[in-house]
Short mmCIF file of C-alpha atoms and ligand atoms in Angstrom, two decimals:
data_model
loop_
_atom_site.label_atom_id
_atom_site.label_comp_id
_atom_site.label_asym_id
_atom_site.label_seq_id
_atom_site.Cartn_x
_atom_site.Cartn_y
_atom_site.Cartn_z
CA MET X 1 0.83 12.21 21.06
CA ASN X 2 0.34 13.99 17.73
CA LEU X 3 2.72 13.38 14.86
CA THR X 4 3.39 14.48 11.31
CA LEU X 5 4.18 11.60 8.95
CA HIS X 6 5.76 11.86 5.52
CA VAL X 7 5.04 8.49 3.90
CA TRP X 8 6.36 7.23 0.57
CA ARG X 9 3.50 6.46 -1.84
CA GLN X 10 4.17 4.55 -5.05
CA ALA X 11 1.66 2.61 -7.12
CA GLY X 12 4.15 0.08 -8.51
CA ALA X 13 7.72 -0.70 -9.50
CA THR X 14 7.77 1.59 -12.52
CA ALA X 15 5.35 4.25 -11.25
CA PRO X 16 6.80 7.52 -9.94
CA GLY X 17 6.76 7.79 -6.14
CA SER X 18 6.63 10.72 -3.74
CA PHE X 19 6.16 11.54 -0.07
CA GLU X 20 2.63 12.23 1.17
CA THR X 21 2.12 14.12 4.43
CA HIS X 22 -0.41 13.03 7.07
CA ARG X 23 -1.23 14.03 10.66
CA VAL X 24 -2.01 11.37 13.25
CA GLU X 25 -3.48 12.39 16.59
CA ASP X 26 -3.98 10.89 20.06
CA ILE X 27 -1.50 8.07 19.48
CA SER X 28 -0.75 6.09 22.64
CA GLU X 29 2.91 5.74 23.59
CA HIS X 30 2.13 2.05 24.13
CA SER X 31 1.16 1.55 20.46
CA SER X 32 3.61 -0.16 18.18
CA PHE X 33 4.74 1.72 15.09
CA LEU X 34 2.58 -0.57 12.93
CA GLU X 35 -0.46 0.06 15.16
CA MET X 36 0.13 3.78 14.66
CA LEU X 37 0.03 3.16 10.88
CA ASP X 38 -3.16 1.08 11.38
CA VAL X 39 -4.76 4.17 12.99
CA LEU X 40 -3.67 6.29 10.02
CA ASN X 41 -5.05 3.70 7.56
CA GLU X 42 -8.41 3.50 9.37
CA GLY X 43 -8.68 7.28 8.98
CA LEU X 44 -7.78 7.09 5.28
CA LEU X 45 -10.39 4.36 4.72
CA ARG X 46 -13.05 6.45 6.50
CA GLU X 47 -12.24 9.28 4.10
CA GLY X 48 -12.55 6.90 1.12
CA LYS X 49 -8.81 7.12 0.38
CA GLU X 50 -6.35 4.36 -0.47
CA PRO X 51 -4.65 3.01 2.71
CA ILE X 52 -0.85 2.87 2.95
CA THR X 53 0.45 -0.57 2.01
CA PHE X 54 3.06 -2.13 4.30
CA ASP X 55 4.21 -5.69 4.96
CA HIS X 56 3.62 -7.41 8.31
CA ASP X 57 2.62 -10.77 9.71
CA CYS X 58 3.66 -11.98 13.18
CA ARG X 59 4.16 -8.53 14.75
CA GLU X 60 6.40 -10.34 17.25
CA GLY X 61 9.79 -9.81 15.61
CA ILE X 62 10.14 -13.35 14.35
CA CYS X 63 8.79 -13.67 10.81
CA GLY X 64 10.80 -11.04 8.90
CA MET X 65 7.84 -9.63 6.98
CA CYS X 66 7.86 -6.09 8.33
CA GLY X 67 10.46 -3.48 7.56
CA PHE X 68 10.87 0.00 6.16
CA VAL X 69 13.15 2.95 6.68
CA ILE X 70 12.22 5.46 9.40
CA ASN X 71 14.05 8.79 9.38
CA GLY X 72 16.87 7.17 7.41
CA GLU X 73 17.26 4.10 9.63
CA PRO X 74 16.08 0.61 8.58
CA HIS X 75 13.60 -0.60 11.25
CA GLY X 76 13.87 2.77 13.00
CA PRO X 77 15.99 4.11 15.85
CA LYS X 78 16.00 1.20 18.32
CA SER X 79 18.83 -1.28 17.88
CA LYS X 80 18.09 -5.01 17.55
CA THR X 81 14.40 -4.25 17.03
CA THR X 82 12.08 -4.91 14.11
CA VAL X 83 9.64 -2.18 13.20
CA CYS X 84 6.74 -4.28 14.52
CA GLN X 85 8.41 -4.28 17.94
CA LEU X 86 9.20 -0.57 17.87
CA HIS X 87 6.90 1.35 20.20
CA MET X 88 5.76 4.93 20.00
CA ARG X 89 7.31 5.68 23.40
CA ASN X 90 10.52 6.08 21.39
CA TYR X 91 9.01 9.26 19.89
CA LYS X 92 7.71 12.47 21.41
CA ASP X 93 4.70 14.65 20.79
CA GLY X 94 5.12 16.84 17.71
CA ASP X 95 7.75 14.66 16.04
CA GLU X 96 8.04 14.61 12.27
CA ILE X 97 8.69 11.14 10.85
CA TRP X 98 9.80 10.17 7.33
CA ILE X 99 8.86 6.64 6.26
CA GLU X 100 10.09 4.99 3.05
CA PRO X 101 10.64 1.50 1.63
CA TRP X 102 13.94 -0.41 1.50
CA ARG X 103 16.00 1.21 -1.27
CA ALA X 104 17.84 -1.36 -3.45
CA SER X 105 17.51 -2.20 -7.13
CA ALA X 106 17.29 -5.90 -6.20
CA PHE X 107 14.16 -5.03 -4.13
CA PRO X 108 11.67 -3.45 -6.59
CA VAL X 109 8.82 -1.57 -4.96
CA VAL X 110 5.54 -3.49 -5.10
CA ARG X 111 3.47 -0.68 -3.60
CA ASP X 112 4.15 2.13 -1.11
CA LEU X 113 6.32 0.56 1.64
CA VAL X 114 6.22 -3.01 0.28
CA VAL X 115 9.19 -4.28 -1.73
CA ASP X 116 9.71 -7.59 -3.52
CA ARG X 117 12.31 -9.53 -1.50
CA SER X 118 12.06 -12.75 -3.51
CA ALA X 119 15.73 -12.26 -4.52
CA LEU X 120 16.59 -13.42 -0.97
CA ASP X 121 14.50 -16.57 -1.51
CA ARG X 122 16.44 -17.31 -4.69
CA ILE X 123 19.75 -17.03 -2.80
CA ILE X 124 18.46 -19.66 -0.35
CA GLN X 125 17.23 -21.86 -3.22
CA ALA X 126 20.79 -21.80 -4.65
CA GLY X 127 22.30 -23.54 -1.61
CA GLY X 128 20.64 -22.82 1.71
CA PHE X 129 19.73 -26.43 2.34
CA ILE X 130 21.26 -29.83 3.05
CA SER X 131 20.65 -32.93 0.91
CA VAL X 132 19.64 -35.92 3.01
CA ARG X 133 18.14 -39.32 2.36
CA THR X 134 14.46 -39.39 3.08
CA GLY X 135 13.07 -41.96 5.49
CA SER X 136 12.26 -42.07 9.14
CA ALA X 137 13.67 -39.29 11.32
CA PRO X 138 17.02 -40.15 12.97
CA ASP X 139 17.35 -40.04 16.74
CA ALA X 140 17.91 -36.50 17.94
CA HIS X 141 21.39 -37.17 19.33
CA VAL X 142 22.70 -39.56 16.70
CA VAL X 143 25.08 -36.86 15.35
CA PRO X 144 26.75 -35.04 18.25
CA VAL X 145 27.30 -31.28 17.73
CA PRO X 146 29.87 -29.45 19.90
CA LYS X 147 28.19 -26.83 22.11
CA ARG X 148 30.22 -23.93 20.65
CA ASP X 149 29.29 -24.89 17.09
CA ALA X 150 25.64 -25.33 18.02
CA ASP X 151 25.60 -21.86 19.61
CA LEU X 152 27.28 -20.16 16.64
CA SER X 153 24.98 -21.95 14.20
CA MET X 154 21.95 -20.92 16.26
CA ASP X 155 23.12 -17.28 16.37
CA ALA X 156 23.31 -17.24 12.55
CA ALA X 157 19.97 -19.04 12.24
CA ALA X 158 18.34 -16.08 14.00
CA CYS X 159 18.31 -14.22 10.65
CA ILE X 160 14.68 -13.60 9.72
CA GLY X 161 15.37 -12.53 6.12
CA CYS X 162 13.95 -9.05 6.59
CA GLY X 163 16.40 -7.31 4.24
CA ALA X 164 17.32 -4.43 6.56
CA CYS X 165 21.00 -5.25 6.01
CA VAL X 166 20.56 -4.56 2.28
CA ALA X 167 18.72 -1.29 2.95
CA ALA X 168 21.45 -0.12 5.35
CA CYS X 169 24.39 -1.00 3.10
CA PRO X 170 25.74 1.78 0.83
CA ASN X 171 26.41 -0.97 -1.76
CA ALA X 172 22.96 -2.60 -1.27
CA SER X 173 24.81 -5.82 -0.50
CA ALA X 174 22.99 -8.86 0.87
CA MET X 175 26.21 -10.40 2.16
CA LEU X 176 25.11 -10.41 5.82
CA PHE X 177 21.96 -12.32 4.92
CA THR X 178 23.87 -14.76 2.66
CA ALA X 179 26.60 -15.22 5.27
CA ALA X 180 24.04 -15.93 7.99
CA LYS X 181 22.51 -18.72 5.91
CA VAL X 182 25.92 -20.17 4.95
CA THR X 183 27.12 -20.01 8.57
CA HIS X 184 23.98 -21.54 10.00
CA LEU X 185 24.55 -24.74 7.97
CA GLY X 186 28.35 -24.56 7.82
CA TYR X 187 28.77 -25.04 11.58
CA LEU X 188 26.73 -28.25 11.64
CA PRO X 189 28.00 -31.73 10.71
CA GLN X 190 25.00 -32.15 8.40
CA GLY X 191 26.08 -29.04 6.46
CA GLN X 192 29.63 -30.20 5.71
CA PRO X 193 29.23 -32.26 2.47
CA GLU X 194 27.93 -29.25 0.50
CA ARG X 195 29.67 -26.54 2.51
CA TYR X 196 31.97 -25.03 -0.13
CA ALA X 197 29.66 -25.59 -3.10
CA ARG X 198 26.94 -23.89 -1.05
CA ALA X 199 29.07 -20.76 -0.51
CA ASN X 200 29.91 -20.63 -4.23
CA ALA X 201 26.32 -21.08 -5.43
CA MET X 202 24.79 -18.64 -2.96
CA VAL X 203 27.35 -15.91 -3.68
CA ALA X 204 26.88 -16.40 -7.46
CA THR X 205 23.10 -16.00 -7.09
CA HIS X 206 23.60 -13.01 -4.78
CA ASP X 207 25.60 -11.29 -7.54
CA GLU X 208 23.19 -12.31 -10.33
CA GLU X 209 20.30 -10.78 -8.39
CA GLY X 210 22.00 -7.39 -8.49
CA PHE X 211 23.13 -7.00 -4.87
CA GLY X 212 26.40 -5.12 -4.38
CA HIS X 213 29.66 -6.35 -2.89
CA CYS X 214 30.60 -6.08 0.77
CA THR X 215 33.22 -3.41 1.51
CA ASN X 216 33.18 -3.81 5.29
CA HIS X 217 31.16 -0.70 6.20
CA GLY X 218 29.39 -2.64 8.96
CA ALA X 219 26.10 -0.77 8.47
CA CYS X 220 24.36 -4.14 7.97
CA GLN X 221 25.30 -5.39 11.44
CA ALA X 222 24.19 -2.10 13.03
CA ALA X 223 20.77 -2.29 11.31
CA CYS X 224 20.17 -6.01 11.83
CA PRO X 225 17.31 -6.61 14.26
CA LYS X 226 18.71 -10.07 15.07
CA ASP X 227 22.26 -8.92 15.83
CA ILE X 228 23.86 -11.06 13.10
CA SER X 229 27.60 -10.41 13.26
CA ILE X 230 29.75 -9.46 10.26
CA ASP X 231 32.04 -12.24 11.52
CA THR X 232 29.70 -14.45 9.48
CA ILE X 233 30.82 -12.60 6.32
CA ALA X 234 34.47 -13.39 7.13
CA ARG X 235 33.47 -17.03 7.49
CA LEU X 236 31.55 -16.94 4.20
CA ASN X 237 34.61 -15.47 2.46
CA ARG X 238 36.80 -18.28 3.81
CA ASP X 239 34.36 -20.94 2.58
CA PHE X 240 34.06 -19.17 -0.78
CA LEU X 241 37.86 -19.11 -1.22
CA LYS X 242 38.16 -22.80 -0.38
CA ALA X 243 35.59 -23.87 -2.97
CA PRO X 244 37.76 -23.54 -6.12
CA ARG X 245 40.73 -25.25 -4.41
CA LYS X 246 38.53 -28.22 -3.49
CA ALA X 247 37.19 -28.39 -7.06
CA LEU X 248 40.75 -28.34 -8.48
CA ALA X 249 41.94 -30.99 -6.04
CA ALA X 250 39.10 -33.25 -7.12
CA LYS X 251 40.23 -33.16 -10.79
S1 SF4 W 1 21.02 -10.52 8.44
FE1 SF4 W 1 19.71 -9.33 9.86
S2 SF4 W 1 19.08 -7.53 8.67
FE2 SF4 W 1 19.81 -9.06 7.20
S3 SF4 W 1 18.01 -10.23 6.56
FE3 SF4 W 1 18.91 -11.35 8.31
S4 SF4 W 1 17.84 -10.53 10.13
FE4 SF4 W 1 17.41 -9.07 8.47
S1 FES W 2 5.81 -8.61 11.45
FE1 FES W 2 6.98 -10.44 11.80
S2 FES W 2 8.96 -9.66 12.28
FE2 FES W 2 7.74 -7.86 12.13
#
């Protein structure tokens, strides 16, 4: 198939950006979207031009590196699918496609379609861990976990930190990401000692990093390639509200 691409080009965070138009031809419907961009980049390199910069690593939908907005939709038109797993059979010959980076002030553009998502790392550093004594590994079943809790924790742990939820949200909120991390640990016995402090610290860092507040639009859940539910945000809010009461009770 032959396509017209309008791709966002930007040299850096403070440089002005604009769309650049390219034609790609003879693209197989079996190619992934990233393979289609590889073909475009090979052509640009042959012409001595600067290739389009985009993030990727596993290309299997598991690492969270890839991601940009395609025709206004983070990760493109297919639900529960990362852009590396999106295939060109979802498009038709002659289509015009607009490609741009995640738009959020907390995600400054590094170059073209690559944004700096280290703000998400800093939210995890604030509380997305458990403190345990070091030493030999305990037996696997020494702390029993109810099946329901294990399943809900595992569902939340599916978050790959791609940032599509932020790009989809009209408030550029990272609440779905933060809630997934809080929920993942909050359902496990090992996550209980720091549960409320964790919610407080991660939400505080979320706000400091410049992400917006959740106003229940639900666009994050619709864009999430890992189907993280906004139920996790309700759970985060409950943990967050309990934190001050626990601190007061301790005084
Ligand atoms: S919640 Fe979903 S959209 Fe947001 S970072 Fe995690 S996997 Fe990506
Ligand atoms: S490249 Fe790893 S999830 Fe897309």
